[in-house]
Coordinates of C-alpha atoms in Angstrom, one line a residue:
M107 CA 96.4 -23.6 42.2
S108 CA 92.8 -23.8 40.9
R109 CA 90.0 -21.6 42.2
N110 CA 88.3 -24.6 43.9
Q111 CA 91.5 -25.4 45.8
I112 CA 91.8 -21.7 46.9
V113 CA 88.2 -21.8 48.1
T114 CA 88.7 -25.1 49.9
N115 CA 91.8 -23.8 51.7
A116 CA 90.4 -20.4 52.5
S117 CA 89.7 -19.2 56.0
P118 CA 86.1 -18.8 57.2
T119 CA 86.4 -15.0 56.9
V120 CA 87.4 -15.2 53.2
L121 CA 84.6 -17.7 52.5
K122 CA 82.1 -15.3 54.1
M123 CA 83.4 -12.4 51.9
L124 CA 83.2 -14.6 48.8
E125 CA 79.6 -15.6 49.7
Q126 CA 78.6 -11.9 50.2
E127 CA 80.2 -11.0 46.8
A128 CA 78.3 -13.8 45.1
K129 CA 75.0 -12.5 46.7
F130 CA 75.8 -9.0 45.5
L131 CA 75.8 -9.8 41.8
T132 CA 72.4 -11.4 41.5
T133 CA 70.2 -11.6 38.4
K134 CA 67.7 -9.2 39.8
R135 CA 70.3 -6.5 40.6
V136 CA 71.9 -6.8 37.1
L137 CA 68.4 -6.5 35.6
F138 CA 67.7 -3.5 37.7
L139 CA 70.9 -1.8 36.6
V140 CA 70.1 -2.5 33.0
I141 CA 66.6 -1.0 33.4
M142 CA 68.0 2.0 35.2
G143 CA 70.6 2.6 32.5
G144 CA 67.9 2.4 29.8
A145 CA 65.7 4.8 31.7
L146 CA 68.6 7.3 31.9
I147 CA 69.3 7.0 28.2
F148 CA 65.6 7.5 27.4
G149 CA 65.4 10.5 29.7
Y150 CA 68.5 12.0 28.1
Y151 CA 66.8 12.1 24.7
Q152 CA 63.4 13.1 26.1
S153 CA 65.0 16.1 27.9
E154 CA 66.9 17.1 24.7
L155 CA 70.1 17.6 26.6
N156 CA 72.7 19.4 24.4
F157 CA 75.7 20.5 26.5
P158 CA 77.8 21.6 23.5
V159 CA 75.1 24.3 22.7
L160 CA 75.5 25.6 26.2
L161 CA 79.3 26.0 25.6
Q162 CA 78.8 27.5 22.1
R163 CA 76.4 30.2 23.5
G164 CA 78.6 31.0 26.5
D165 CA 79.3 34.5 25.1
N166 CA 75.6 35.4 25.0
I167 CA 75.2 34.2 28.6
V168 CA 78.1 36.3 29.8
E169 CA 76.7 39.4 28.0
Y170 CA 73.3 38.8 29.5
V171 CA 74.5 38.3 33.0
G172 CA 76.7 41.4 32.6
G173 CA 73.5 43.5 32.3
Y174 CA 72.6 42.7 35.9
F175 CA 75.5 44.7 37.2
P176 CA 75.9 47.0 39.0
P177 CA 72.8 46.2 41.1
D178 CA 70.4 49.0 41.7
F179 CA 69.6 49.4 45.4
E180 CA 67.7 52.7 45.0
D181 CA 64.5 51.1 46.3
W182 CA 66.2 48.8 48.8
N183 CA 63.8 49.8 51.7
Y184 CA 60.8 48.7 49.6
Y185 CA 62.5 45.5 48.7
F186 CA 63.4 44.9 52.3
S187 CA 59.8 45.3 53.4
E188 CA 58.6 43.0 50.7
T189 CA 61.2 40.4 51.8
V190 CA 59.9 40.6 55.3
I191 CA 56.4 39.8 54.0
T192 CA 57.9 36.9 52.1
I193 CA 59.5 35.5 55.2
S194 CA 56.3 35.9 57.2
M195 CA 54.5 33.9 54.5
G196 CA 57.1 31.1 54.9
V197 CA 56.8 31.2 58.7
W198 CA 53.0 30.9 58.8
G199 CA 52.8 28.4 55.9
T200 CA 55.3 26.2 57.6
L201 CA 53.8 26.5 61.1
M202 CA 50.2 25.7 59.9
A203 CA 51.5 22.8 57.9
A204 CA 53.6 21.3 60.8
L205 CA 50.6 21.4 63.1
T206 CA 48.3 19.8 60.5
S207 CA 50.9 17.2 59.6
V208 CA 51.1 15.8 63.1
P209 CA 47.6 14.1 63.2
L210 CA 47.8 13.3 59.4
S211 CA 51.1 11.5 59.9
I212 CA 49.7 9.3 62.6
L213 CA 46.8 8.4 60.4
A214 CA 49.2 7.6 57.5
S215 CA 51.5 5.3 59.6
N216 CA 51.0 1.5 59.2
N217 CA 52.1 0.8 62.8
M218 CA 49.5 3.2 64.2
C219 CA 46.4 2.8 62.1
P220 CA 44.6 0.1 60.0
G221 CA 45.1 0.0 56.2
W222 CA 41.6 1.4 55.5
I223 CA 42.7 4.7 57.2
V224 CA 46.3 4.7 56.1
Q225 CA 45.8 4.4 52.4
P226 CA 43.3 7.2 51.9
T227 CA 45.4 9.5 54.1
R228 CA 48.5 8.7 52.1
R229 CA 46.7 9.4 48.9
L230 CA 45.5 12.8 50.3
L231 CA 49.1 13.7 51.2
D232 CA 50.3 12.6 47.7
A233 CA 47.8 14.9 46.1
M234 CA 48.8 17.8 48.4
R235 CA 52.5 17.6 47.5
A236 CA 52.1 16.5 43.9
I237 CA 50.8 19.9 42.9
N238 CA 53.2 22.8 42.8
E239 CA 52.8 25.8 45.2
I240 CA 52.3 28.2 42.2
V241 CA 49.3 26.1 41.1
F242 CA 47.8 26.3 44.5
A243 CA 48.6 30.0 44.7
L244 CA 46.6 30.5 41.5
I245 CA 43.7 28.7 43.0
F246 CA 43.8 30.6 46.3
V247 CA 44.2 34.0 44.5
V248 CA 40.8 33.3 42.9
A249 CA 39.4 32.1 46.3
V250 CA 40.7 34.8 48.7
G251 CA 42.0 37.5 46.3
L252 CA 45.4 38.9 45.6
G253 CA 47.9 39.2 48.4
P254 CA 50.1 37.2 50.9
F255 CA 47.2 35.3 52.4
A256 CA 46.8 33.3 49.1
G257 CA 50.6 32.6 49.2
V258 CA 50.4 31.3 52.8
L259 CA 47.6 29.0 52.0
A260 CA 49.5 27.7 48.9
L261 CA 52.6 27.0 51.0
F262 CA 50.4 25.4 53.8
V263 CA 48.8 22.8 51.5
N264 CA 51.9 21.8 49.6
T265 CA 54.1 21.7 52.8
T266 CA 51.5 19.6 54.6
G267 CA 51.7 17.0 51.9
A268 CA 55.5 16.9 52.2
L269 CA 55.8 17.0 56.0
G270 CA 53.0 14.5 56.4
K271 CA 54.9 11.9 54.4
L272 CA 58.2 12.6 56.3
F273 CA 56.5 12.6 59.7
S274 CA 54.8 9.3 59.0
E275 CA 58.0 7.7 57.9
A276 CA 59.5 8.8 61.2
V277 CA 56.6 7.3 63.1
E278 CA 56.9 4.0 61.3
S279 CA 60.6 3.8 62.3
I280 CA 60.0 4.2 66.1
E281 CA 60.8 1.5 68.7
P282 CA 57.6 -0.3 69.5
G283 CA 58.6 -1.1 73.1
P284 CA 57.7 2.3 74.7
V285 CA 54.3 2.3 73.0
E286 CA 53.5 -1.3 74.1
G287 CA 54.6 -0.4 77.6
I288 CA 52.2 2.5 77.8
R289 CA 49.4 0.4 76.2
A290 CA 50.0 -2.2 78.9
T291 CA 49.1 0.3 81.6
G292 CA 45.6 0.8 80.1
A293 CA 46.4 4.1 78.5
S294 CA 44.2 5.5 75.7
Y295 CA 45.2 5.7 72.1
I296 CA 45.9 9.5 72.4
Q297 CA 48.1 8.8 75.5
E298 CA 50.0 6.2 73.5
V299 CA 50.7 8.8 70.8
V300 CA 51.6 11.7 73.2
F301 CA 53.8 9.7 75.5
G302 CA 55.0 6.8 73.4
V303 CA 55.4 8.2 69.8
I304 CA 56.0 11.9 69.9
P305 CA 59.0 11.8 72.3
Q306 CA 60.7 9.4 69.9
V307 CA 60.0 11.3 66.7
M308 CA 60.3 14.9 67.9
P309 CA 64.0 15.4 67.0
L310 CA 63.3 14.2 63.4
W311 CA 60.1 16.2 63.1
T312 CA 61.9 19.4 64.3
S313 CA 64.7 18.9 61.7
F314 CA 62.2 18.2 58.9
T315 CA 60.2 21.3 59.8
L316 CA 63.2 23.6 59.9
Y317 CA 64.4 22.4 56.6
R318 CA 61.0 22.8 55.0
F319 CA 60.8 26.4 56.5
E320 CA 64.1 27.3 54.6
S321 CA 62.6 25.8 51.4
N322 CA 59.4 27.7 51.8
I323 CA 61.2 31.0 52.0
R324 CA 62.6 30.3 48.6
S325 CA 59.2 29.2 47.3
A326 CA 57.4 32.2 48.7
S327 CA 59.8 34.5 46.9
V328 CA 58.3 33.5 43.5
L329 CA 54.6 33.2 44.5
G330 CA 54.2 36.9 43.9
I331 CA 54.5 36.2 40.2
V332 CA 50.9 35.0 40.2
G333 CA 49.7 37.7 42.6
A334 CA 50.3 35.9 45.9
G335 CA 52.2 38.7 47.6
G336 CA 55.8 39.1 48.7
I337 CA 59.0 40.1 46.9
G338 CA 58.0 38.0 43.9
V339 CA 55.7 40.9 42.7
S340 CA 58.7 43.3 42.4
L341 CA 60.8 40.5 40.9
Y342 CA 58.3 39.8 38.2
Q343 CA 57.8 43.5 37.5
S344 CA 61.5 44.1 37.2
F345 CA 61.9 41.2 34.8
G346 CA 59.0 42.3 32.7
S347 CA 60.4 45.8 32.3
F348 CA 63.9 44.5 31.6
Q349 CA 65.3 46.3 34.7
Y350 CA 67.9 43.6 35.3
Q351 CA 70.0 45.8 37.7
K352 CA 66.9 45.9 40.0
V353 CA 66.5 42.2 39.6
C354 CA 70.1 41.7 40.7
A355 CA 69.4 43.9 43.8
I356 CA 66.4 41.8 44.7
L357 CA 68.2 38.6 44.3
I358 CA 71.1 39.8 46.5
I359 CA 68.6 40.7 49.2
L360 CA 67.0 37.3 48.9
V361 CA 70.4 35.5 49.1
I362 CA 71.3 37.5 52.2
A363 CA 67.9 36.8 53.9
T364 CA 68.1 33.1 53.1
S365 CA 71.7 32.8 54.4
V366 CA 70.7 34.5 57.7
I367 CA 67.7 32.2 58.0
D368 CA 69.9 29.2 57.3
L369 CA 72.3 30.2 60.1
L370 CA 69.5 30.8 62.6
S371 CA 67.8 27.5 61.6
A372 CA 71.1 25.6 62.2
R373 CA 71.4 27.2 65.7
V374 CA 67.8 26.3 66.5
R375 CA 68.3 22.8 65.3
R376 CA 71.3 22.4 67.6
L377 CA 69.3 23.6 70.5
L378 CA 66.3 21.4 69.9
V379 CA 67.6 18.3 68.3

């Protein structure tokens, strides 16, 4: 039996499946896959990936990692206090960013503001998240001096760019019905946002903020390398003096702190979302 006869005698369900399959393999999609494959190959050579070298030098890596053990917890109380400072930096950097991202996300949403407001706001958010926290930390160390405050400001700016984008995408995905209903009552624009938008996006906003808080703790742990306070100062000094056993102790404390924060964040997320 020929293909045409099979198609002719097929049920409507089979015909629908064949039609969907035909739509799946379009010229545009094939061209896209070819371009993506070329981009991956180009990136492979540009990145100078050489996995055999990694295997050949495995003995050196094992010997180097062995120098980290046993960890030296002699100054554990100092490391603990510096870790608390690092966590505090993450808390305030995230909190300030979340509060600032709320109005910026509204201004960056196509369904809430005109294009002449949306586009400049989005470009501002792009600039804030495009620059790494360490670069911002270097800038703020010059502006406000050495210490955790520079680190908080660096986290605040970069996190605002990231949360602003995520918050705006959540706003653009809301159901328009509640907002239109509130508008029909003669409510002001602020009332539309407070009573029509925020209740719909609050679960997503909360989840995004908690995730970013966990990420900021990790980022804050290295800002001390450029003088922005926290455990990163001790980490940098221990690396610089080749005291790898102290480095190991610091890393263990950071892993434990991050794990505890992850567990607490998950519990908070279940309560609020």
